[in-house]
Coordinates of C-alpha atoms in Angstrom, one line a residue:
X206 CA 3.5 -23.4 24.5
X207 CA 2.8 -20.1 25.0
X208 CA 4.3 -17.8 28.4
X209 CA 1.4 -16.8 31.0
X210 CA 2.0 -15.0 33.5
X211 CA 1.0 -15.1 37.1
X212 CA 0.0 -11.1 38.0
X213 CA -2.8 -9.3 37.3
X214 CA -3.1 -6.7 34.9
X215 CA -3.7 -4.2 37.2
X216 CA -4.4 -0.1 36.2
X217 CA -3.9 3.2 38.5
X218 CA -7.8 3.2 39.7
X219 CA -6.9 0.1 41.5
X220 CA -4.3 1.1 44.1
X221 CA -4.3 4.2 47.2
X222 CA -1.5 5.3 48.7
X223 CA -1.3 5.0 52.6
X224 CA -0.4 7.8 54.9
X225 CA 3.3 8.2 56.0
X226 CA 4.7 10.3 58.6
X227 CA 4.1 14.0 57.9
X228 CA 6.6 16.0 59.5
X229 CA 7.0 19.7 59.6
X230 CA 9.2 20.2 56.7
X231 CA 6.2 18.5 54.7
X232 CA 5.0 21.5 53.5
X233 CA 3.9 22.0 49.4
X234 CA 6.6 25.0 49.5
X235 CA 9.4 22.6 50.3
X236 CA 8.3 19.8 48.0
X237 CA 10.9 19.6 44.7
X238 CA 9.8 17.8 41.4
X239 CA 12.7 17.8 39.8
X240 CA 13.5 15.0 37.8
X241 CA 15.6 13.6 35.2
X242 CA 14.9 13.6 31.9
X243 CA 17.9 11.3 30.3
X244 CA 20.5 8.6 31.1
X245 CA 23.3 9.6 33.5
X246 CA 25.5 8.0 36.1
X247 CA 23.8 6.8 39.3
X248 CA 24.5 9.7 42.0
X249 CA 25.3 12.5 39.2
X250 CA 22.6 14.7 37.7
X251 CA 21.1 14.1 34.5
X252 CA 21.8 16.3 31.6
X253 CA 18.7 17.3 31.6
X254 CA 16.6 17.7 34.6
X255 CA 12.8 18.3 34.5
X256 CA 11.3 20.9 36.6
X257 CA 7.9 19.6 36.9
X258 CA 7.8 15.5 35.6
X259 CA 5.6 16.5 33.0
X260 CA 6.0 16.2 29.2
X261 CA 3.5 16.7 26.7
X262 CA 2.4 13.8 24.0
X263 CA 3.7 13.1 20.4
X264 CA 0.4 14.0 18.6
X265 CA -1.1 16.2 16.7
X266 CA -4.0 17.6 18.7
X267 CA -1.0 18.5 21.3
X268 CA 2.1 19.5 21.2
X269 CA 3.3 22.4 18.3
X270 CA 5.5 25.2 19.1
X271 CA 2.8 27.1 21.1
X272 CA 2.1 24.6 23.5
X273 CA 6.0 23.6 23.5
X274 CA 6.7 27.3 24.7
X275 CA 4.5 27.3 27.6
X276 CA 4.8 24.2 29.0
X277 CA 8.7 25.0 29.1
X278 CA 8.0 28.1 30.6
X279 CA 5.9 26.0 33.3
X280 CA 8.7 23.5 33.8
X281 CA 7.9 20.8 31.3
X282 CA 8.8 19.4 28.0
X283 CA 7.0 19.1 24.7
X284 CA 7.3 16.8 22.1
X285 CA 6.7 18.4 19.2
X286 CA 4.4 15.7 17.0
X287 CA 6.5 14.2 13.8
X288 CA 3.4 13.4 11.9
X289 CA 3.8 16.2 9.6
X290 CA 6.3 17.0 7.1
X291 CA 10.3 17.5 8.1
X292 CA 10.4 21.4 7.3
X293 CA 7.3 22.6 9.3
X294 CA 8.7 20.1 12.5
X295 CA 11.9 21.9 12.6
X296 CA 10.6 25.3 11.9
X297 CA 8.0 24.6 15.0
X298 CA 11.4 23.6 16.7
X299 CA 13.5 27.2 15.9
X300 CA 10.0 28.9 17.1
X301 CA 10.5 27.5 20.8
X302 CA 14.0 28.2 20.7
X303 CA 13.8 31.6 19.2
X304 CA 10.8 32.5 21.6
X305 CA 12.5 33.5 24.7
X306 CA 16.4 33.2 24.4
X307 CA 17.4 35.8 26.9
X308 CA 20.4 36.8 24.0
X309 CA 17.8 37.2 21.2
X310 CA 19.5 36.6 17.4
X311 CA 17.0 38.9 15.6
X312 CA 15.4 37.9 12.6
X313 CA 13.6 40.8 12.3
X314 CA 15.9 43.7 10.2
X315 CA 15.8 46.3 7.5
X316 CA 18.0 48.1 5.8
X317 CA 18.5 52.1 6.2
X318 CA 16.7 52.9 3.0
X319 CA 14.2 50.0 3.1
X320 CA 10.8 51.7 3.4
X321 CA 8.2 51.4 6.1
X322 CA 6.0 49.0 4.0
X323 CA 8.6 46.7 4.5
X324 CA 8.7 47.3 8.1
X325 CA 5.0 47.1 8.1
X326 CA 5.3 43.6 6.3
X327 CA 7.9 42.1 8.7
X328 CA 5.7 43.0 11.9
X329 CA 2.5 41.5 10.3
X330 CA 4.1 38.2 9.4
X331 CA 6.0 38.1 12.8
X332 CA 4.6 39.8 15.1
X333 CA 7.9 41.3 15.9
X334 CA 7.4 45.0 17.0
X335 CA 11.5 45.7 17.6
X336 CA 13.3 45.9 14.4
X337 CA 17.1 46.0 14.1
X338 CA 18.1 48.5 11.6
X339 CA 21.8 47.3 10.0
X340 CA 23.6 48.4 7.2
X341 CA 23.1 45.5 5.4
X342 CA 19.9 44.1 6.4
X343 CA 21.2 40.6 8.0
X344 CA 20.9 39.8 11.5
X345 CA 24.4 40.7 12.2
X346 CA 25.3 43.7 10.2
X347 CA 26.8 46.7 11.5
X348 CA 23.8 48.5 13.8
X349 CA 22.7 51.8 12.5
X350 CA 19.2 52.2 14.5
X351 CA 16.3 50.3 15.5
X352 CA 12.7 50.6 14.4
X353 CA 9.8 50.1 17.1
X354 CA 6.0 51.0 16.9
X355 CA 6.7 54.3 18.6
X356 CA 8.6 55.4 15.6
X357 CA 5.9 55.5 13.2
X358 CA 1.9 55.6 13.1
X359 CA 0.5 53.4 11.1
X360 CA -2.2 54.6 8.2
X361 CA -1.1 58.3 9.2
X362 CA 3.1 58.3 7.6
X363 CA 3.7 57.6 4.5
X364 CA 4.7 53.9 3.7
X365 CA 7.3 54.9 1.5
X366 CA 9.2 56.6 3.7
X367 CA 12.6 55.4 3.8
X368 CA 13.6 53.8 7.4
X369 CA 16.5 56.1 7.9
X370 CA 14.3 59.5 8.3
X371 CA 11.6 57.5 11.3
X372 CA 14.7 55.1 13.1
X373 CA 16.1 56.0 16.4
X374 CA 19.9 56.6 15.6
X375 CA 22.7 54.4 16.4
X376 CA 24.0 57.7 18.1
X377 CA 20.7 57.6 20.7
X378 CA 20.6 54.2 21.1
X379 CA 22.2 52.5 25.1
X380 CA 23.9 49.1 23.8
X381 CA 25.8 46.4 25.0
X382 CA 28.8 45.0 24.1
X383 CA 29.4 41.3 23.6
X384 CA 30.4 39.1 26.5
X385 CA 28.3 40.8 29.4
X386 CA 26.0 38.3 31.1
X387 CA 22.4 38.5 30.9
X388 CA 22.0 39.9 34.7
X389 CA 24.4 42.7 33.2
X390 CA 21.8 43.2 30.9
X391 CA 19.4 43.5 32.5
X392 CA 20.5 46.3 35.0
X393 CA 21.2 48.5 31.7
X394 CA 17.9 47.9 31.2
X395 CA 16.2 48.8 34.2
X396 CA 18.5 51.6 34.8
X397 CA 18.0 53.2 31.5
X398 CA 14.1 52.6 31.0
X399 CA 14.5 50.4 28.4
X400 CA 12.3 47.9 26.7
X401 CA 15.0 46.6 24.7
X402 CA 19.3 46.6 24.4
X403 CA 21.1 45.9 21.7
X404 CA 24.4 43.9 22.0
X405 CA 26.8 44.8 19.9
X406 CA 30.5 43.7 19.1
X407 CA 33.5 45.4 19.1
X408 CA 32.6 46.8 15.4
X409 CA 29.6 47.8 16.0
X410 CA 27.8 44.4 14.3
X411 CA 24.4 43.6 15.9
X412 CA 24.7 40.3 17.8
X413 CA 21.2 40.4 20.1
X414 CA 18.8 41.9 21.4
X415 CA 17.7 41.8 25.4
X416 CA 14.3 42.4 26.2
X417 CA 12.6 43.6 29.2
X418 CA 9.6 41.6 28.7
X419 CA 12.1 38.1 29.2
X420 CA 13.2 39.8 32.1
X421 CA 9.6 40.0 33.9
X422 CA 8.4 36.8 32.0
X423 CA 11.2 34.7 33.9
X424 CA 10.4 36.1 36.9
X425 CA 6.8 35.1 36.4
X426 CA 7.6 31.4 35.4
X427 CA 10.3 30.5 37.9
X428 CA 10.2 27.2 37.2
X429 CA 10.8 27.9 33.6
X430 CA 13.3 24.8 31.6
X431 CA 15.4 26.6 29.8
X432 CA 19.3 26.2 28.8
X433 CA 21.2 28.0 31.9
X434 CA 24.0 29.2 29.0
X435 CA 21.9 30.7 26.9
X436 CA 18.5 30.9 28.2
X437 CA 16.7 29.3 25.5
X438 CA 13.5 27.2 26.3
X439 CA 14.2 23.6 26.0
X440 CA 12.0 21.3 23.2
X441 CA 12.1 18.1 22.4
X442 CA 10.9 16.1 18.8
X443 CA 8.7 13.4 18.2
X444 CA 10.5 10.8 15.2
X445 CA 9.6 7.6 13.7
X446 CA 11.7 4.7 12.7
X447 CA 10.9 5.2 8.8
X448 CA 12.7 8.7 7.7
X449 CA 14.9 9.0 10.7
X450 CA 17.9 9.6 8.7
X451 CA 16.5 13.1 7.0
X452 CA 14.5 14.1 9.8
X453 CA 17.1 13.9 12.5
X454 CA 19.6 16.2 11.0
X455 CA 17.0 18.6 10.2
X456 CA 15.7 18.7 13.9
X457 CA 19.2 18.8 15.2
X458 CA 20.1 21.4 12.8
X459 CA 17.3 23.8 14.3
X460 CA 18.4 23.3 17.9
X461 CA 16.5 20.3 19.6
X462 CA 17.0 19.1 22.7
X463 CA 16.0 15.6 22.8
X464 CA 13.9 13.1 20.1
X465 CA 12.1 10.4 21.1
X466 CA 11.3 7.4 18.7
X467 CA 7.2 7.5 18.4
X468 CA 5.5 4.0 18.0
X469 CA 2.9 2.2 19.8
X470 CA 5.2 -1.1 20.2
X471 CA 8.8 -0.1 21.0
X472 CA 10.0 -3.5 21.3
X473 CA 11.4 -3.9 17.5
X474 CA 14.8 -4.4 15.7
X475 CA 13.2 -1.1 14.1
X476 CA 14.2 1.0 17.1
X477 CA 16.9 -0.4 17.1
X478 CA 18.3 0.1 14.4
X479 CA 17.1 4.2 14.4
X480 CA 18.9 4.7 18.0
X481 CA 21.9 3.0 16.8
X482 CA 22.8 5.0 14.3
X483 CA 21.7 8.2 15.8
X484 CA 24.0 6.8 18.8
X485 CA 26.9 6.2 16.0
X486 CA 26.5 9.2 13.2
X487 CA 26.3 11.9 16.3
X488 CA 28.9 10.3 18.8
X489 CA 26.4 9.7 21.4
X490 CA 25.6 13.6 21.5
X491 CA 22.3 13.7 20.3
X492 CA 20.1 12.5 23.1
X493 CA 17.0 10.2 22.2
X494 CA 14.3 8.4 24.1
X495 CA 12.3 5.2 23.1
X496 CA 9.6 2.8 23.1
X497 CA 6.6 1.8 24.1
X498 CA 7.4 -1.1 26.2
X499 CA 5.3 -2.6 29.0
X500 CA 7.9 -5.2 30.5
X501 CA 11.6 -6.0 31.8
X502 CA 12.7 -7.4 27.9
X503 CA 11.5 -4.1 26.4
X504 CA 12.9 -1.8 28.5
X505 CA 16.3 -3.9 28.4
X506 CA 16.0 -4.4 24.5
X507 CA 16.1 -0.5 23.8
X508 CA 18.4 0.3 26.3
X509 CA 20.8 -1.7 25.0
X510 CA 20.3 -0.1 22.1
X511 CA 21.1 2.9 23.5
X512 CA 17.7 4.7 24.4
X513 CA 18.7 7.6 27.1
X514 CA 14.8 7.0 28.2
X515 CA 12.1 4.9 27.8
X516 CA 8.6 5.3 27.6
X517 CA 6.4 2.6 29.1
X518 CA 2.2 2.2 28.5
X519 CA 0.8 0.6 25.3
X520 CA -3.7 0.6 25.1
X521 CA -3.9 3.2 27.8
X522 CA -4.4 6.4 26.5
X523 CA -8.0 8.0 26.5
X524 CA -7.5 7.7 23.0
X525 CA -6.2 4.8 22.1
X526 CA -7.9 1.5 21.2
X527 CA -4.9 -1.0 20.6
X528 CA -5.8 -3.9 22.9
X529 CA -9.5 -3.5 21.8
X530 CA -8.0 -3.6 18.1
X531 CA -5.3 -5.7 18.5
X532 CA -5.1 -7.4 21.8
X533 CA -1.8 -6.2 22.8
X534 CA -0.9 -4.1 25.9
X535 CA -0.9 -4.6 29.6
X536 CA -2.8 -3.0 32.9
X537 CA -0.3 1.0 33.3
X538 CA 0.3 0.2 36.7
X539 CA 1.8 -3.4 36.4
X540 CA 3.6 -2.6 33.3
X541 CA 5.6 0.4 35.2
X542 CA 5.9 -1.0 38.0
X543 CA 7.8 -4.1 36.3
X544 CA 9.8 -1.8 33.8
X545 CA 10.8 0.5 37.1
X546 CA 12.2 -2.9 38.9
X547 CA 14.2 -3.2 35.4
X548 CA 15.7 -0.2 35.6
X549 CA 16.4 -0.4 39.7
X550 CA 18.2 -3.8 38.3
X551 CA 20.1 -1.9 35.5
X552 CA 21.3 1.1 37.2
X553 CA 22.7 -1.5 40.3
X554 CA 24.5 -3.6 37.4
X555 CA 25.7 -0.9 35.6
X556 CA 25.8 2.4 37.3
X557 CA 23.9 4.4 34.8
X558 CA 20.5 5.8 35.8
X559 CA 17.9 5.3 32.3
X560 CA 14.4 7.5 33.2
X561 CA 11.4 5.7 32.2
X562 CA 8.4 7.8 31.1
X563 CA 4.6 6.7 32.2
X564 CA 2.3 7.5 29.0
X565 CA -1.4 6.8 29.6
X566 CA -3.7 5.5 32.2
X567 CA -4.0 8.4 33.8
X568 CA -7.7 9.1 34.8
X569 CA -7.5 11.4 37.9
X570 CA -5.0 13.6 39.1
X571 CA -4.0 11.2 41.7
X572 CA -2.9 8.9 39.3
X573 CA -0.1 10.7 38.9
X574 CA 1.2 10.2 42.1
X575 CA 0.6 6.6 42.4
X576 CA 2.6 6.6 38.6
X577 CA 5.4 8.6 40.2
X578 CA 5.3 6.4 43.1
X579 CA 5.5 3.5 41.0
X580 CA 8.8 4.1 39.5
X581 CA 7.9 6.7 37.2
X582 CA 10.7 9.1 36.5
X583 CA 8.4 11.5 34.6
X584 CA 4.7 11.3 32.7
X585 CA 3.7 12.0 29.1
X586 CA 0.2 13.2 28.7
X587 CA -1.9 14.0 25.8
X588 CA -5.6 15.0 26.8
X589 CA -4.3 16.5 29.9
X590 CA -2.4 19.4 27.6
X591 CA -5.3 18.6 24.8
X592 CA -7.8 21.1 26.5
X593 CA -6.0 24.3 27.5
X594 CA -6.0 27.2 25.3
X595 CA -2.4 26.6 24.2
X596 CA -3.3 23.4 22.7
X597 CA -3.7 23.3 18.6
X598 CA -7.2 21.7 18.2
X599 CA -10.1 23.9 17.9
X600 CA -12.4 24.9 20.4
X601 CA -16.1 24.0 19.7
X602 CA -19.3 24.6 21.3
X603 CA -21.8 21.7 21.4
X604 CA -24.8 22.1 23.5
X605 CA -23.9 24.5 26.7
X606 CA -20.2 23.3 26.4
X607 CA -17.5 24.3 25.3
X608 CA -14.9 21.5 24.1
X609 CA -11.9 21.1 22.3
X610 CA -10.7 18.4 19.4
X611 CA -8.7 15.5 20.0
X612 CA -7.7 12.8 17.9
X613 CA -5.6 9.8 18.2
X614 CA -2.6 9.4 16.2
X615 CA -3.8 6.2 15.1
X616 CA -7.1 7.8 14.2
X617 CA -7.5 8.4 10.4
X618 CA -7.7 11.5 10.8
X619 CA -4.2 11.6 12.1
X620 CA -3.0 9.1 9.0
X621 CA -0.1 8.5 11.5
X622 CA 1.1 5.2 9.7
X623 CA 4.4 5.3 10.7
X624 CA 3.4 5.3 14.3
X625 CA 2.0 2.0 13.7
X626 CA 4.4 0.4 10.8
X627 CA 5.1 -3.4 10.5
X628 CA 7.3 -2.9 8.3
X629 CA 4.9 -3.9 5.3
X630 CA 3.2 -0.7 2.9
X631 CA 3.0 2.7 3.9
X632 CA -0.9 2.6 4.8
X633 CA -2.9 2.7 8.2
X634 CA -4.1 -0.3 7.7
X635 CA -6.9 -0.2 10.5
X636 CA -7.2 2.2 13.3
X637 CA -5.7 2.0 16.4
X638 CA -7.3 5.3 17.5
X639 CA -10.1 7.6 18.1
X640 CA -11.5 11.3 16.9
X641 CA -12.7 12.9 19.7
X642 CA -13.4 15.9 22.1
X643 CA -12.1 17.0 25.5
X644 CA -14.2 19.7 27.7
X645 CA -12.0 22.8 27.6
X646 CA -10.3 23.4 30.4
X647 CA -8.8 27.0 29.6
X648 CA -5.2 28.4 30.2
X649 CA -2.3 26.0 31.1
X650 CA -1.0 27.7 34.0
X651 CA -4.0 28.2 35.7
X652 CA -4.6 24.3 35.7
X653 CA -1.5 23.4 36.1
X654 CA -1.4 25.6 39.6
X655 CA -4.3 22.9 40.7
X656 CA -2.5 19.8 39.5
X657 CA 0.7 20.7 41.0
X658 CA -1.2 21.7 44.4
X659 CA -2.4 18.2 44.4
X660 CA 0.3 16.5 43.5
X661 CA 2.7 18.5 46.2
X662 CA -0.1 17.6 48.9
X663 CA -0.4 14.3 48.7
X664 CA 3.5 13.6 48.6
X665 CA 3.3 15.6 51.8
X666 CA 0.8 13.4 53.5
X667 CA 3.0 10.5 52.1
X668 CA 6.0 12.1 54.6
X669 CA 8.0 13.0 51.5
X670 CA 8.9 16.0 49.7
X671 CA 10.9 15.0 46.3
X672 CA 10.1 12.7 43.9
X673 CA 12.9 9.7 44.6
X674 CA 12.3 9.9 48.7
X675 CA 8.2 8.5 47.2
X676 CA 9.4 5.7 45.1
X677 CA 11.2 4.7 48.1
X678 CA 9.1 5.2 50.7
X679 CA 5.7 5.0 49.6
X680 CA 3.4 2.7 51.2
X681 CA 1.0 1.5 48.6
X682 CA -2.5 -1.0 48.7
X683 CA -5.0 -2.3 46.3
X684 CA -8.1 -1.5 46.9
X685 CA -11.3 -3.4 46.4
X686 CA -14.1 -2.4 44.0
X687 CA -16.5 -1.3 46.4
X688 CA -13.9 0.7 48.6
X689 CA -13.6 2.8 45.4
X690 CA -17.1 3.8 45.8
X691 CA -16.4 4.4 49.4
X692 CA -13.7 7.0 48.2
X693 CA -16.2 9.5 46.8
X694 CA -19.3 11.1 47.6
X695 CA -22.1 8.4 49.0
X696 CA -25.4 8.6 50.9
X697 CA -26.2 11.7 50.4
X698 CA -28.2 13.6 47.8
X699 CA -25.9 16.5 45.9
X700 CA -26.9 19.8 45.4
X701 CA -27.1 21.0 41.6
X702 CA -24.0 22.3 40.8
X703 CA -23.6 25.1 38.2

């Protein structure tokens, strides 16, 4: 006969957190939320640590290379959304890593005798405004001069002006030479009024270019997750367990950081199978997360396998309508609270550490919290990051409102089969999400200010001030349906609000 089971499917809006001690170093400046990202040895850090335990969802409405660069440069992780074909994913990927790399490889070069339509072309399809002039035109060619906007006005020279009469001179350029460290070059900068320096090698070959603007744009973001070699923001890739063995060369190839298997039930000899020979073709290199799961087997299953995190929710998304569909799933709260005792369990056994990931249920910001609380290592979120400015969907006006799309990657809109896949045709067969909208909420960094605020505030009246001291010391109590209603504004009559 079938298994039942005893506890309640419970969700986030059922619980409260109880007061602990607050002490004086409780204060939102000394709260950390670092966390780890990955698998690692119990008491060792994890190869990749998160400095805010947010990560962006594996969908379409969310996370390309623009959103990808700034949450990095906030702290997070994307992952960029696999629902589209192999090229574009890893050219969004080699955007986020070329964006901000301290040591810049530039892409952006002419040739002495190249004209200034040319250089006119490259800054319209890039953007670029610095252009490295080399005697063969590659990225890595001997430096002769650089091209900027000041060089030229537009509409007024001629565009077929050869580069060589408008460049500033190798001989009036400051460079660097190849091997100095970025603080290095940055006082070359600042002490020359530069906005950019060239590295060069010992034969005068362009290797990178430093900018100023990275310079004042770390100092802006200082909790910005990038590689402390090279400076490059850190991205991660969304993949599915159909074309895994074309599409992880490709993303590795362009310089990912970390995959993570996409499908709405992890549990599957399909996973397995995908992080087993990632695990065996790339020697245990290439770091991959998995799932969904929403108990102890799951998690267990996959990490056997070899997942180096796993993400735990299936149903609970804002978009997502698989136990309505399907039946499947289980209350967010119970299943993480069940996977976290798993992995408590494991890492005792075993000595390795495997993060688990919350993704969905999360209605208020104090949900995330109580999901942290709960075990969570870190949180995936998709109409949290849906309705900033930095997000890919469109922003609408309906009524007096201004909204933005989001869709479900189960939606048809999103056709995101292999998401979903049995195993049988390649079809959505039925879907397993919904096309929606999201108010807009503006720029990411503005909001993220407030969420963080909270979050740091309310671990401080918890008497804790990083992230594992609250999974072991939070005090934590359902909470009945009508003290819910107690918890917000009652008896009284509220003022209109604008």
């Amino acid at each position: 006969m079938a298994v039942y089971l005893d506890d309640v499917s419970r969700t986030f809006g059922e619980y409260l957190l109880l007061p602990g001690l607050t002490t004086k170093e409780c204060l939102p400046g000394n709260v950390s939320l670092k966390t780890p990202l990955v698998k690692h040895r119990t008491g060792e850090k994890s190869q990749i640590e998160l400095n805010i335990p947010f990560v962006s969802a594996i969908m379409q409405a969310v996370s390309d290379d623009g959103l990808a660069i700034a949450l990095a440069r906030n702290g997070g992780l994307s992952f960029i959304f696999g629902s589209q074909p192999i090229a574009s994913q890893a050219e969004m990927v080699r955007k986020v890593k070329k964006f901000k790399a301290g040591f810049v490889v530039s892409d952006s070069n002419v040739k002495p005798d190249s004209t200034l339509a040319e250089v006119l072309a490259i800054v319209k399809r890039t953007g670029h405004s610095t252009i490295g002039v080399t005697e063969d035109g590659t990225p890595n060619g001997k430096l002769l001069g650089m091209v900027t906007s000041r060089d030229y006005r537009e509409g007024k020279d001629d565009n077929n002006t050869p580069v060589k009469e408008f460049m500033t001179p190798f001989s009036k350029l400051v460079t660097g030479k190849v091997g100095i460290s970025l603080s290095e070059a940055n006082n070359i900068i600042w002490d020359n009024k530069l906005n950019t320096l060239p590295i060069i090698d010992k034969d005068q070959n362009l290797q990178y270019f430093v900018f100023r603007k990275d310079y004042d744009s770390h100092r802006e973001n200082p909790y910005e997750l990038s590689d402390p070699t090279d400076k490059k923001l850190l991205v991660g890739a969304g993949i599915n367990s159909r074309d895994y063995m074309e599409r992880v060369p490709a993303l590795v190839e362009a310089g990912v950081d970390v995959l993570c298997i996409d499908s709405s039930d992890g549990y599957s000899e399909w996973q397995c199978d995908t992080l087993k020979w990632i695990k065996k073709n790339y020697a245990g290199k290439v770091l991959v997360g998995a799932g969904n799961v929403v108990d102890a087997e799951g998690f267990n299953y996959l990490v056997e396998a070899g997942a180096d995190f796993i993400k735990v929710g299936i149903g609970g998304g804002s978009i997502c309508i698989t136990r309505e569909q399907k039946g499947i799933g289980r209350g967010q709260a119970t299943a993480l609270i069940d996977v976290a005792k798993a992995r408590d369990e494991y890492a005792a056994k075993t000595g390795y550490y495997v993060p688990i990931c919350s993704d969905g249920g999360l209605v208020h910001d104090y949900h995330m919290v109580l999901a942290l609380a709960m075990g969570a290592d870190f949180l995936m979120m998709g109409r949290y990051f849906a309705r900033f400015d930095e997000s890919p969907s469109k922003r609408l006006k309906i009524g007096n409102n201004y909204v933005k799309e989001y869709w479900g990657e189960g939606s048809n809109r999103a056709q995101n089969w292999q998401r979903y896949d049995s195993g049988g045709s390649e079809s959505l067969k039925f879907e397993e999400g919904v096309d929606s909208y999201v108010p807009y909420a503006g720029k990411m960094k503005d909001n993220l200010e407030i969420t963080l605020g909270k979050i740091k505030s309310t671990m401080c009246s918890c008497g804790t001030i990083d992230i594992r001291e609250l999974q072991a010391n939070a005090k934590i109590t359902l909470v009945s349906s009508t003290s819910i209603v107690e918890g917000g504004a009652h008896d009284v009559i509220l003022k209109e609000q604008s």
